[in-house]
Amino acid sequence: MAPQRRGAPKAPESSGVAERRRPSSMKSARAPREVWRKWLRATVLGVCATLAALLLWGSLGSDDGVTEVLAHRSEVLLGRFIEVPCSEDYNSHRRFEGCSPTRCGRGVTDAVITRDEARRIRSIAEKGLSLGGSDGGASILDLHSGALSVGKHFVNLYRYFGDKIENIFSEEDFQLYRDVRHKVQLAIAQAFGISASSLYLTKPTFFSRINSTEARTAHDEYWHAHVDKVTYGSFDYTSLLYLSDYLDDFGGGRFVFMEEGANKTVEPRAGRVSFFTSGSENLHRVEKVHWGTRYAITIAFTCNPDHGIADPAFT
């Protein structure tokens, strides 16, 4: 019998299966590591997101360096006054005995202007600013000079609108404005122990309306720290009458007295008057407004009669 021809020996089937199974077993070994990496990545991203949210909340709900609230919005203050050492800013200006600051400080009161008066005087600002308004977040209305923010510029509302002004404002509006100015002047004189008759209204005295719109010009960047006596040489005493409520009408926008390691903040409240000597002992700024609209009026006084201005007149 002829010998049978045999083919080449076949590799055991099990070896092919093993070869095919090896990558699968390696994937199985890597799977837990991949799951771990994904979990770790997700955890890290989650922690980062949480930290970012906390930082954002902190930037909206508080302010860098603010360590003490001088006046809470929920308080009704008959008067709170803090005396601070006077700066040397006044030495480079003509001094007036019995008026130029020798006792410096800052005060807050809710007992000078009523909330109803604040509501009524705010309506004056709203009516005037309805004629224009800045393209950015800060609009100005000055009833003395007539300056009104319109777009990226200012116009003189008395010349620009002419007789139409009589349809916007009334004599009662201007009388209320004068009455409020007089009450604030008396409060400042009493707090600093000077005669009210030695104080003269000075420029600029103006309404401000601030919202969260992005700044378009340098005039919209209200949040920078500054010294009033340096910015406006005529200022000796500065006051602000707030016409809207912090956290009810707007967020952010608090007034901050800047001191190293101990900044003090005033939370606006309609009818609240904040006042202070205008030198660098009261370096200050306003927080950015994050939502809503903040109304206020800045009323400034000088001891120099040459820098005084008259109350605005309706006719």
PDB file of C-alpha atoms in Angstrom:
ATOM      1  CA  MET A   1       0.000   0.000   0.000  1.00  0.00           C
ATOM      2  CA  ALA A   2       1.372   3.248  -0.995  1.00  0.00           C
ATOM      3  CA  PRO A   3       2.119   5.387   1.917  1.00  0.00           C
ATOM      4  CA  GLN A   4      -0.498   8.175   2.556  1.00  0.00           C
ATOM      5  CA  ARG A   5       0.708  11.718   2.050  1.00  0.00           C
ATOM      6  CA  ARG A   6       0.070  13.879   5.030  1.00  0.00           C
ATOM      7  CA  GLY A   7      -0.180  17.629   4.958  1.00  0.00           C
ATOM      8  CA  ALA A   8       1.792  19.919   7.165  1.00  0.00           C
ATOM      9  CA  PRO A   9       0.795  19.574  10.758  1.00  0.00           C
ATOM     10  CA  LYS A  10      -1.950  22.024  11.784  1.00  0.00           C
ATOM     11  CA  ALA A  11      -1.361  24.363  14.577  1.00  0.00           C
ATOM     12  CA  PRO A  12      -3.531  23.543  17.514  1.00  0.00           C
ATOM     13  CA  GLU A  13      -6.786  25.466  17.325  1.00  0.00           C
ATOM     14  CA  SER A  14      -6.388  26.486  20.898  1.00  0.00           C
ATOM     15  CA  SER A  15      -3.282  28.543  20.095  1.00  0.00           C
ATOM     16  CA  GLY A  16      -5.223  30.733  17.593  1.00  0.00           C
ATOM     17  CA  VAL A  17      -7.975  31.264  20.091  1.00  0.00           C
ATOM     18  CA  ALA A  18      -5.446  32.247  22.691  1.00  0.00           C
ATOM     19  CA  GLU A  19      -3.866  34.690  20.285  1.00  0.00           C
ATOM     20  CA  ARG A  20      -7.243  36.183  19.546  1.00  0.00           C
ATOM     21  CA  ARG A  21      -8.215  36.355  23.185  1.00  0.00           C
ATOM     22  CA  ARG A  22      -5.012  38.054  24.346  1.00  0.00           C
ATOM     23  CA  PRO A  23      -5.982  41.573  23.090  1.00  0.00           C
ATOM     24  CA  SER A  24      -9.407  41.210  24.685  1.00  0.00           C
ATOM     25  CA  SER A  25      -7.883  40.276  28.013  1.00  0.00           C
ATOM     26  CA  MET A  26      -5.492  43.241  27.733  1.00  0.00           C
ATOM     27  CA  LYS A  27      -8.456  45.567  27.080  1.00  0.00           C
ATOM     28  CA  SER A  28     -10.157  44.116  30.123  1.00  0.00           C
ATOM     29  CA  ALA A  29      -7.089  44.904  32.178  1.00  0.00           C
ATOM     30  CA  ARG A  30      -6.958  48.474  30.862  1.00  0.00           C
ATOM     31  CA  ALA A  31     -10.670  49.133  31.364  1.00  0.00           C
ATOM     32  CA  PRO A  32     -10.513  49.801  35.114  1.00  0.00           C
ATOM     33  CA  ARG A  33      -7.629  52.221  34.522  1.00  0.00           C
ATOM     34  CA  GLU A  34      -9.614  54.085  31.837  1.00  0.00           C
ATOM     35  CA  VAL A  35     -12.651  54.306  34.114  1.00  0.00           C
ATOM     36  CA  TRP A  36     -10.413  55.600  36.906  1.00  0.00           C
ATOM     37  CA  ARG A  37      -8.878  58.221  34.653  1.00  0.00           C
ATOM     38  CA  LYS A  38     -12.263  59.413  33.427  1.00  0.00           C
ATOM     39  CA  TRP A  39     -13.575  59.578  36.981  1.00  0.00           C
ATOM     40  CA  LEU A  40     -10.487  61.488  38.117  1.00  0.00           C
ATOM     41  CA  ARG A  41     -10.764  63.917  35.182  1.00  0.00           C
ATOM     42  CA  ALA A  42     -14.454  64.517  35.879  1.00  0.00           C
ATOM     43  CA  THR A  43     -13.754  65.026  39.576  1.00  0.00           C
ATOM     44  CA  VAL A  44     -10.982  67.545  38.899  1.00  0.00           C
ATOM     45  CA  LEU A  45     -13.170  69.439  36.429  1.00  0.00           C
ATOM     46  CA  GLY A  46     -16.006  69.443  38.932  1.00  0.00           C
ATOM     47  CA  VAL A  47     -13.774  70.809  41.675  1.00  0.00           C
ATOM     48  CA  CYS A  48     -12.433  73.496  39.332  1.00  0.00           C
ATOM     49  CA  ALA A  49     -15.961  74.478  38.319  1.00  0.00           C
ATOM     50  CA  THR A  50     -17.005  74.675  41.964  1.00  0.00           C
ATOM     51  CA  LEU A  51     -14.029  76.865  42.824  1.00  0.00           C
ATOM     52  CA  ALA A  52     -14.738  79.107  39.850  1.00  0.00           C
ATOM     53  CA  ALA A  53     -18.357  79.461  40.932  1.00  0.00           C
ATOM     54  CA  LEU A  54     -17.296  80.312  44.466  1.00  0.00           C
ATOM     55  CA  LEU A  55     -14.858  82.907  43.177  1.00  0.00           C
ATOM     56  CA  LEU A  56     -17.531  84.401  40.930  1.00  0.00           C
ATOM     57  CA  TRP A  57     -20.043  84.470  43.766  1.00  0.00           C
ATOM     58  CA  GLY A  58     -17.456  86.133  45.953  1.00  0.00           C
ATOM     59  CA  SER A  59     -16.753  88.787  43.357  1.00  0.00           C
ATOM     60  CA  LEU A  60     -20.464  89.540  43.009  1.00  0.00           C
ATOM     61  CA  GLY A  61     -21.451  89.295  46.632  1.00  0.00           C
ATOM     62  CA  SER A  62     -18.484  91.009  48.240  1.00  0.00           C
ATOM     63  CA  ASP A  63     -15.566  93.143  47.277  1.00  0.00           C
ATOM     64  CA  ASP A  64     -11.829  92.649  47.515  1.00  0.00           C
ATOM     65  CA  GLY A  65     -10.491  94.103  50.735  1.00  0.00           C
ATOM     66  CA  VAL A  66     -13.894  94.992  52.202  1.00  0.00           C
ATOM     67  CA  THR A  67     -13.773  93.852  55.780  1.00  0.00           C
ATOM     68  CA  GLU A  68     -16.457  95.906  57.499  1.00  0.00           C
ATOM     69  CA  VAL A  69     -19.879  97.266  56.596  1.00  0.00           C
ATOM     70  CA  LEU A  70     -20.178 100.793  57.913  1.00  0.00           C
ATOM     71  CA  ALA A  71     -23.910 100.978  57.176  1.00  0.00           C
ATOM     72  CA  HIS A  72     -26.121  97.977  56.365  1.00  0.00           C
ATOM     73  CA  ARG A  73     -29.107  98.426  54.096  1.00  0.00           C
ATOM     74  CA  SER A  74     -31.402  96.986  56.795  1.00  0.00           C
ATOM     75  CA  GLU A  75     -30.328  99.559  59.387  1.00  0.00           C
ATOM     76  CA  VAL A  76     -32.118 102.857  59.983  1.00  0.00           C
ATOM     77  CA  LEU A  77     -29.377 105.121  61.296  1.00  0.00           C
ATOM     78  CA  LEU A  78     -30.076 108.285  63.235  1.00  0.00           C
ATOM     79  CA  GLY A  79     -26.417 109.078  62.696  1.00  0.00           C
ATOM     80  CA  ARG A  80     -23.088 107.295  62.610  1.00  0.00           C
ATOM     81  CA  PHE A  81     -19.822 109.211  62.452  1.00  0.00           C
ATOM     82  CA  ILE A  82     -16.214 108.053  62.324  1.00  0.00           C
ATOM     83  CA  GLU A  83     -13.433 110.582  62.789  1.00  0.00           C
ATOM     84  CA  VAL A  84     -10.225 110.063  60.796  1.00  0.00           C
ATOM     85  CA  PRO A  85      -6.961 112.068  60.699  1.00  0.00           C
ATOM     86  CA  CYS A  86      -7.014 114.833  58.108  1.00  0.00           C
ATOM     87  CA  SER A  87      -4.720 114.538  55.114  1.00  0.00           C
ATOM     88  CA  GLU A  88      -2.426 117.324  53.955  1.00  0.00           C
ATOM     89  CA  ASP A  89      -4.492 117.927  50.810  1.00  0.00           C
ATOM     90  CA  TYR A  90      -6.090 121.044  52.278  1.00  0.00           C
ATOM     91  CA  ASN A  91      -2.725 122.728  52.894  1.00  0.00           C
ATOM     92  CA  SER A  92      -2.249 123.404  49.187  1.00  0.00           C
ATOM     93  CA  HIS A  93      -5.534 125.323  49.028  1.00  0.00           C
ATOM     94  CA  ARG A  94      -6.682 128.560  50.573  1.00  0.00           C
ATOM     95  CA  ARG A  95      -8.007 127.915  54.043  1.00  0.00           C
ATOM     96  CA  PHE A  96     -11.093 129.498  55.559  1.00  0.00           C
ATOM     97  CA  GLU A  97     -11.229 129.820  59.314  1.00  0.00           C
ATOM     98  CA  GLY A  98     -14.131 127.974  60.870  1.00  0.00           C
ATOM     99  CA  CYS A  99     -14.886 126.012  57.701  1.00  0.00           C
ATOM    100  CA  SER A 100     -11.838 124.358  56.105  1.00  0.00           C
ATOM    101  CA  PRO A 101     -11.542 120.844  57.521  1.00  0.00           C
ATOM    102  CA  THR A 102      -9.563 120.514  60.744  1.00  0.00           C
ATOM    103  CA  ARG A 103     -11.732 117.658  62.001  1.00  0.00           C
ATOM    104  CA  CYS A 104     -12.049 115.051  59.300  1.00  0.00           C
ATOM    105  CA  GLY A 105     -14.241 112.009  59.046  1.00  0.00           C
ATOM    106  CA  ARG A 106     -17.172 110.277  57.433  1.00  0.00           C
ATOM    107  CA  GLY A 107     -20.781 109.890  58.438  1.00  0.00           C
ATOM    108  CA  VAL A 108     -24.014 108.163  57.467  1.00  0.00           C
ATOM    109  CA  THR A 109     -27.575 109.081  58.399  1.00  0.00           C
ATOM    110  CA  ASP A 110     -31.088 107.966  57.487  1.00  0.00           C
ATOM    111  CA  ALA A 111     -32.720 110.731  59.523  1.00  0.00           C
ATOM    112  CA  VAL A 112     -32.247 113.734  57.222  1.00  0.00           C
ATOM    113  CA  ILE A 113     -34.158 112.808  54.059  1.00  0.00           C
ATOM    114  CA  THR A 114     -37.319 110.692  54.151  1.00  0.00           C
ATOM    115  CA  ARG A 115     -37.859 107.782  51.804  1.00  0.00           C
ATOM    116  CA  ASP A 116     -40.794 109.660  50.295  1.00  0.00           C
ATOM    117  CA  GLU A 117     -38.563 112.665  49.574  1.00  0.00           C
ATOM    118  CA  ALA A 118     -36.013 110.283  48.041  1.00  0.00           C
ATOM    119  CA  ARG A 119     -38.727 108.764  45.842  1.00  0.00           C
ATOM    120  CA  ARG A 120     -39.881 112.194  44.690  1.00  0.00           C
ATOM    121  CA  ILE A 121     -36.408 113.504  43.939  1.00  0.00           C
ATOM    122  CA  ARG A 122     -35.571 110.283  42.112  1.00  0.00           C
ATOM    123  CA  SER A 123     -38.486 111.047  39.792  1.00  0.00           C
ATOM    124  CA  ILE A 124     -36.681 114.282  38.856  1.00  0.00           C
ATOM    125  CA  ALA A 125     -33.638 112.248  37.832  1.00  0.00           C
ATOM    126  CA  GLU A 126     -35.783 109.768  35.901  1.00  0.00           C
ATOM    127  CA  LYS A 127     -37.576 112.544  34.006  1.00  0.00           C
ATOM    128  CA  GLY A 128     -34.352 114.330  33.118  1.00  0.00           C
ATOM    129  CA  LEU A 129     -32.461 111.220  32.120  1.00  0.00           C
ATOM    130  CA  SER A 130     -35.365 110.082  29.953  1.00  0.00           C
ATOM    131  CA  LEU A 131     -34.232 112.827  27.567  1.00  0.00           C
ATOM    132  CA  GLY A 132     -30.918 111.096  26.978  1.00  0.00           C
ATOM    133  CA  GLY A 133     -28.668 108.648  28.747  1.00  0.00           C
ATOM    134  CA  SER A 134     -25.204 107.267  28.186  1.00  0.00           C
ATOM    135  CA  ASP A 135     -24.453 104.392  25.821  1.00  0.00           C
ATOM    136  CA  GLY A 136     -22.367 103.015  28.685  1.00  0.00           C
ATOM    137  CA  GLY A 137     -23.347 102.158  32.236  1.00  0.00           C
ATOM    138  CA  ALA A 138     -23.149 105.607  33.853  1.00  0.00           C
ATOM    139  CA  SER A 139     -25.410 108.556  33.020  1.00  0.00           C
ATOM    140  CA  ILE A 140     -25.216 112.064  34.476  1.00  0.00           C
ATOM    141  CA  LEU A 141     -27.790 114.840  34.931  1.00  0.00           C
ATOM    142  CA  ASP A 142     -26.577 118.191  36.293  1.00  0.00           C
ATOM    143  CA  LEU A 143     -29.438 120.637  36.838  1.00  0.00           C
ATOM    144  CA  HIS A 144     -26.969 123.453  37.572  1.00  0.00           C
ATOM    145  CA  SER A 145     -24.885 123.418  34.402  1.00  0.00           C
ATOM    146  CA  GLY A 146     -27.470 121.571  32.310  1.00  0.00           C
ATOM    147  CA  ALA A 147     -25.051 118.730  31.520  1.00  0.00           C
ATOM    148  CA  LEU A 148     -26.839 115.573  30.384  1.00  0.00           C
ATOM    149  CA  SER A 149     -25.327 112.311  29.124  1.00  0.00           C
ATOM    150  CA  VAL A 150     -26.468 111.542  25.586  1.00  0.00           C
ATOM    151  CA  GLY A 151     -24.830 108.597  23.854  1.00  0.00           C
ATOM    152  CA  LYS A 152     -21.083 109.011  24.226  1.00  0.00           C
ATOM    153  CA  HIS A 153     -21.247 112.760  24.815  1.00  0.00           C
ATOM    154  CA  PHE A 154     -22.855 115.472  26.949  1.00  0.00           C
ATOM    155  CA  VAL A 155     -25.325 118.133  25.896  1.00  0.00           C
ATOM    156  CA  ASN A 156     -26.699 121.181  27.680  1.00  0.00           C
ATOM    157  CA  LEU A 157     -30.288 120.148  28.224  1.00  0.00           C
ATOM    158  CA  TYR A 158     -31.486 123.756  28.633  1.00  0.00           C
ATOM    159  CA  ARG A 159     -30.114 124.785  25.240  1.00  0.00           C
ATOM    160  CA  TYR A 160     -30.663 121.456  23.483  1.00  0.00           C
ATOM    161  CA  PHE A 161     -34.318 121.024  24.486  1.00  0.00           C
ATOM    162  CA  GLY A 162     -35.234 124.667  25.057  1.00  0.00           C
ATOM    163  CA  ASP A 163     -38.847 125.304  26.051  1.00  0.00           C
ATOM    164  CA  LYS A 164     -39.575 121.567  26.121  1.00  0.00           C
ATOM    165  CA  ILE A 165     -37.964 121.523  29.577  1.00  0.00           C
ATOM    166  CA  GLU A 166     -41.080 123.166  30.979  1.00  0.00           C
ATOM    167  CA  ASN A 167     -43.003 120.043  29.990  1.00  0.00           C
ATOM    168  CA  ILE A 168     -40.504 117.804  31.773  1.00  0.00           C
ATOM    169  CA  PHE A 169     -39.838 119.557  35.085  1.00  0.00           C
ATOM    170  CA  SER A 170     -41.912 121.749  37.373  1.00  0.00           C
ATOM    171  CA  GLU A 171     -41.208 124.503  39.876  1.00  0.00           C
ATOM    172  CA  GLU A 172     -42.123 121.992  42.591  1.00  0.00           C
ATOM    173  CA  ASP A 173     -39.294 119.745  41.371  1.00  0.00           C
ATOM    174  CA  PHE A 174     -36.741 122.510  41.720  1.00  0.00           C
ATOM    175  CA  GLN A 175     -38.097 123.576  45.106  1.00  0.00           C
ATOM    176  CA  LEU A 176     -37.766 119.994  46.371  1.00  0.00           C
ATOM    177  CA  TYR A 177     -34.205 119.911  45.039  1.00  0.00           C
ATOM    178  CA  ARG A 178     -33.366 123.109  46.962  1.00  0.00           C
ATOM    179  CA  ASP A 179     -35.003 121.822  50.150  1.00  0.00           C
ATOM    180  CA  VAL A 180     -33.063 118.567  50.027  1.00  0.00           C
ATOM    181  CA  ARG A 181     -29.782 120.372  49.371  1.00  0.00           C
ATOM    182  CA  HIS A 182     -30.442 122.643  52.366  1.00  0.00           C
ATOM    183  CA  LYS A 183     -31.159 119.710  54.697  1.00  0.00           C
ATOM    184  CA  VAL A 184     -27.963 117.938  53.650  1.00  0.00           C
ATOM    185  CA  GLN A 185     -25.970 121.146  54.141  1.00  0.00           C
ATOM    186  CA  LEU A 186     -27.297 121.527  57.690  1.00  0.00           C
ATOM    187  CA  ALA A 187     -26.474 117.902  58.506  1.00  0.00           C
ATOM    188  CA  ILE A 188     -22.871 118.283  57.316  1.00  0.00           C
ATOM    189  CA  ALA A 189     -22.406 121.527  59.242  1.00  0.00           C
ATOM    190  CA  GLN A 190     -23.724 119.935  62.433  1.00  0.00           C
ATOM    191  CA  ALA A 191     -21.588 116.817  62.090  1.00  0.00           C
ATOM    192  CA  PHE A 192     -18.351 118.775  61.609  1.00  0.00           C
ATOM    193  CA  GLY A 193     -19.153 121.596  64.024  1.00  0.00           C
ATOM    194  CA  ILE A 194     -19.124 124.428  61.497  1.00  0.00           C
ATOM    195  CA  SER A 195     -21.610 127.077  60.463  1.00  0.00           C
ATOM    196  CA  ALA A 196     -23.912 126.100  57.608  1.00  0.00           C
ATOM    197  CA  SER A 197     -23.608 129.631  56.270  1.00  0.00           C
ATOM    198  CA  SER A 198     -19.870 129.085  55.712  1.00  0.00           C
ATOM    199  CA  LEU A 199     -20.596 126.261  53.233  1.00  0.00           C
ATOM    200  CA  TYR A 200     -21.258 126.947  49.572  1.00  0.00           C
ATOM    201  CA  LEU A 201     -22.679 124.531  47.059  1.00  0.00           C
ATOM    202  CA  THR A 202     -20.020 123.772  44.436  1.00  0.00           C
ATOM    203  CA  LYS A 203     -19.740 122.004  41.114  1.00  0.00           C
ATOM    204  CA  PRO A 204     -20.187 119.382  39.991  1.00  0.00           C
ATOM    205  CA  THR A 205     -23.361 118.528  41.873  1.00  0.00           C
ATOM    206  CA  PHE A 206     -25.320 115.971  39.857  1.00  0.00           C
ATOM    207  CA  PHE A 207     -27.646 112.988  39.597  1.00  0.00           C
ATOM    208  CA  SER A 208     -26.142 109.650  38.578  1.00  0.00           C
ATOM    209  CA  ARG A 209     -27.822 106.599  37.108  1.00  0.00           C
ATOM    210  CA  ILE A 210     -25.670 103.465  36.967  1.00  0.00           C
ATOM    211  CA  ASN A 211     -26.479 100.076  35.501  1.00  0.00           C
ATOM    212  CA  SER A 212     -24.545  97.017  34.318  1.00  0.00           C
ATOM    213  CA  THR A 213     -24.135  98.125  30.690  1.00  0.00           C
ATOM    214  CA  GLU A 214     -20.544  97.841  29.497  1.00  0.00           C
ATOM    215  CA  ALA A 215     -18.565 101.090  29.590  1.00  0.00           C
ATOM    216  CA  ARG A 216     -18.230 102.890  26.264  1.00  0.00           C
ATOM    217  CA  THR A 217     -16.086 105.858  27.304  1.00  0.00           C
ATOM    218  CA  ALA A 218     -13.906 106.874  30.235  1.00  0.00           C
ATOM    219  CA  HIS A 219     -16.919 108.741  31.676  1.00  0.00           C
ATOM    220  CA  ASP A 220     -18.624 105.371  32.180  1.00  0.00           C
ATOM    221  CA  GLU A 221     -15.784 103.984  34.311  1.00  0.00           C
ATOM    222  CA  TYR A 222     -17.140 105.151  37.642  1.00  0.00           C
ATOM    223  CA  TRP A 223     -15.560 102.353  39.704  1.00  0.00           C
ATOM    224  CA  HIS A 224     -11.974 103.674  39.932  1.00  0.00           C
ATOM    225  CA  ALA A 225     -10.653 104.783  43.318  1.00  0.00           C
ATOM    226  CA  HIS A 226     -10.248 108.538  43.640  1.00  0.00           C
ATOM    227  CA  VAL A 227      -9.945 111.500  45.996  1.00  0.00           C
ATOM    228  CA  ASP A 228     -12.518 114.246  45.504  1.00  0.00           C
ATOM    229  CA  LYS A 229     -10.203 117.061  46.619  1.00  0.00           C
ATOM    230  CA  VAL A 230      -7.671 115.954  44.028  1.00  0.00           C
ATOM    231  CA  THR A 231     -10.243 115.447  41.265  1.00  0.00           C
ATOM    232  CA  TYR A 232     -12.198 118.610  42.078  1.00  0.00           C
ATOM    233  CA  GLY A 233     -10.069 121.149  43.915  1.00  0.00           C
ATOM    234  CA  SER A 234     -13.090 123.109  45.129  1.00  0.00           C
ATOM    235  CA  PHE A 235     -14.532 120.196  47.129  1.00  0.00           C
ATOM    236  CA  ASP A 236     -14.161 120.379  50.920  1.00  0.00           C
ATOM    237  CA  TYR A 237     -17.164 118.287  51.953  1.00  0.00           C
ATOM    238  CA  THR A 238     -18.818 115.639  49.788  1.00  0.00           C
ATOM    239  CA  SER A 239     -22.215 114.048  50.257  1.00  0.00           C
ATOM    240  CA  LEU A 240     -24.253 111.419  48.451  1.00  0.00           C
ATOM    241  CA  LEU A 241     -27.984 110.972  48.746  1.00  0.00           C
ATOM    242  CA  TYR A 242     -29.014 107.487  47.668  1.00  0.00           C
ATOM    243  CA  LEU A 243     -32.274 107.190  45.750  1.00  0.00           C
ATOM    244  CA  SER A 244     -32.569 103.402  45.407  1.00  0.00           C
ATOM    245  CA  ASP A 245     -32.058 100.323  47.560  1.00  0.00           C
ATOM    246  CA  TYR A 246     -29.116  97.936  47.488  1.00  0.00           C
ATOM    247  CA  LEU A 247     -30.218  94.351  46.668  1.00  0.00           C
ATOM    248  CA  ASP A 248     -33.803  95.455  45.974  1.00  0.00           C
ATOM    249  CA  ASP A 249     -33.175  97.769  43.026  1.00  0.00           C
ATOM    250  CA  PHE A 250     -29.625  96.750  42.099  1.00  0.00           C
ATOM    251  CA  GLY A 251     -26.715  94.471  42.989  1.00  0.00           C
ATOM    252  CA  GLY A 252     -23.137  95.630  43.478  1.00  0.00           C
ATOM    253  CA  GLY A 253     -22.783  99.409  43.525  1.00  0.00           C
ATOM    254  CA  ARG A 254     -21.846  99.772  47.172  1.00  0.00           C
ATOM    255  CA  PHE A 255     -19.755 102.757  48.247  1.00  0.00           C
ATOM    256  CA  VAL A 256     -16.324 101.773  49.578  1.00  0.00           C
ATOM    257  CA  PHE A 257     -14.009 103.841  51.775  1.00  0.00           C
ATOM    258  CA  MET A 258     -10.595 102.393  51.031  1.00  0.00           C
ATOM    259  CA  GLU A 259      -8.251 101.747  53.938  1.00  0.00           C
ATOM    260  CA  GLU A 260      -5.332  99.380  54.085  1.00  0.00           C
ATOM    261  CA  GLY A 261      -6.627  96.082  55.418  1.00  0.00           C
ATOM    262  CA  ALA A 262      -9.848  97.608  56.712  1.00  0.00           C
ATOM    263  CA  ASN A 263     -12.043  98.935  53.910  1.00  0.00           C
ATOM    264  CA  LYS A 264     -15.463 100.159  54.980  1.00  0.00           C
ATOM    265  CA  THR A 265     -18.548  99.923  52.792  1.00  0.00           C
ATOM    266  CA  VAL A 266     -21.862 101.770  52.764  1.00  0.00           C
ATOM    267  CA  GLU A 267     -24.873  99.892  51.440  1.00  0.00           C
ATOM    268  CA  PRO A 268     -27.189 102.348  49.662  1.00  0.00           C
ATOM    269  CA  ARG A 269     -30.716 102.804  50.938  1.00  0.00           C
ATOM    270  CA  ALA A 270     -33.228 105.284  49.517  1.00  0.00           C
ATOM    271  CA  GLY A 271     -33.042 108.434  51.652  1.00  0.00           C
ATOM    272  CA  ARG A 272     -29.651 107.545  53.130  1.00  0.00           C
ATOM    273  CA  VAL A 273     -27.070 110.342  53.189  1.00  0.00           C
ATOM    274  CA  SER A 274     -23.376 109.504  53.238  1.00  0.00           C
ATOM    275  CA  PHE A 275     -21.023 112.451  53.787  1.00  0.00           C
ATOM    276  CA  PHE A 276     -17.301 112.979  54.350  1.00  0.00           C
ATOM    277  CA  THR A 277     -14.410 115.400  54.126  1.00  0.00           C
ATOM    278  CA  SER A 278     -13.134 115.427  50.567  1.00  0.00           C
ATOM    279  CA  GLY A 279      -9.383 114.843  51.066  1.00  0.00           C
ATOM    280  CA  SER A 280      -7.357 111.661  50.637  1.00  0.00           C
ATOM    281  CA  GLU A 281      -8.259 110.587  54.173  1.00  0.00           C
ATOM    282  CA  ASN A 282     -11.421 109.431  52.414  1.00  0.00           C
ATOM    283  CA  LEU A 283     -10.098 107.677  49.323  1.00  0.00           C
ATOM    284  CA  HIS A 284     -13.102 105.855  47.900  1.00  0.00           C
ATOM    285  CA  ARG A 285     -14.737 104.113  44.989  1.00  0.00           C
ATOM    286  CA  VAL A 286     -18.021 102.554  43.929  1.00  0.00           C
ATOM    287  CA  GLU A 287     -18.357  98.855  43.194  1.00  0.00           C
ATOM    288  CA  LYS A 288     -19.483  97.899  39.717  1.00  0.00           C
ATOM    289  CA  VAL A 289     -23.237  97.492  39.423  1.00  0.00           C
ATOM    290  CA  HIS A 290     -23.985  93.879  38.414  1.00  0.00           C
ATOM    291  CA  TRP A 291     -27.733  94.143  37.841  1.00  0.00           C
ATOM    292  CA  GLY A 292     -30.550  96.659  38.151  1.00  0.00           C
ATOM    293  CA  THR A 293     -30.215 100.440  38.308  1.00  0.00           C
ATOM    294  CA  ARG A 294     -28.608 102.572  41.006  1.00  0.00           C
ATOM    295  CA  TYR A 295     -29.721 106.202  41.441  1.00  0.00           C
ATOM    296  CA  ALA A 296     -27.961 108.780  43.600  1.00  0.00           C
ATOM    297  CA  ILE A 297     -27.193 112.468  43.763  1.00  0.00           C
ATOM    298  CA  THR A 298     -23.781 113.879  44.626  1.00  0.00           C
ATOM    299  CA  ILE A 299     -23.989 117.179  46.529  1.00  0.00           C
ATOM    300  CA  ALA A 300     -20.652 118.916  47.122  1.00  0.00           C
ATOM    301  CA  PHE A 301     -19.733 121.901  49.278  1.00  0.00           C
ATOM    302  CA  THR A 302     -16.786 124.273  49.389  1.00  0.00           C
ATOM    303  CA  CYS A 303     -15.572 126.773  51.947  1.00  0.00           C
ATOM    304  CA  ASN A 304     -14.415 129.153  49.217  1.00  0.00           C
ATOM    305  CA  PRO A 305     -17.208 131.524  48.152  1.00  0.00           C
ATOM    306  CA  ASP A 306     -15.408 132.075  44.831  1.00  0.00           C
ATOM    307  CA  HIS A 307     -16.157 128.446  43.960  1.00  0.00           C
ATOM    308  CA  GLY A 308     -19.792 128.556  45.009  1.00  0.00           C
ATOM    309  CA  ILE A 309     -22.703 127.965  42.630  1.00  0.00           C
ATOM    310  CA  ALA A 310     -26.354 128.887  42.887  1.00  0.00           C
ATOM    311  CA  ASP A 311     -29.260 126.496  43.176  1.00  0.00           C
ATOM    312  CA  PRO A 312     -30.817 125.671  39.802  1.00  0.00           C
ATOM    313  CA  ALA A 313     -33.822 127.761  38.819  1.00  0.00           C
ATOM    314  CA  PHE A 314     -36.815 126.556  36.833  1.00  0.00           C
ATOM    315  CA  THR A 315     -37.228 129.772  34.858  1.00  0.00           C
TER     316      THR A 315
END
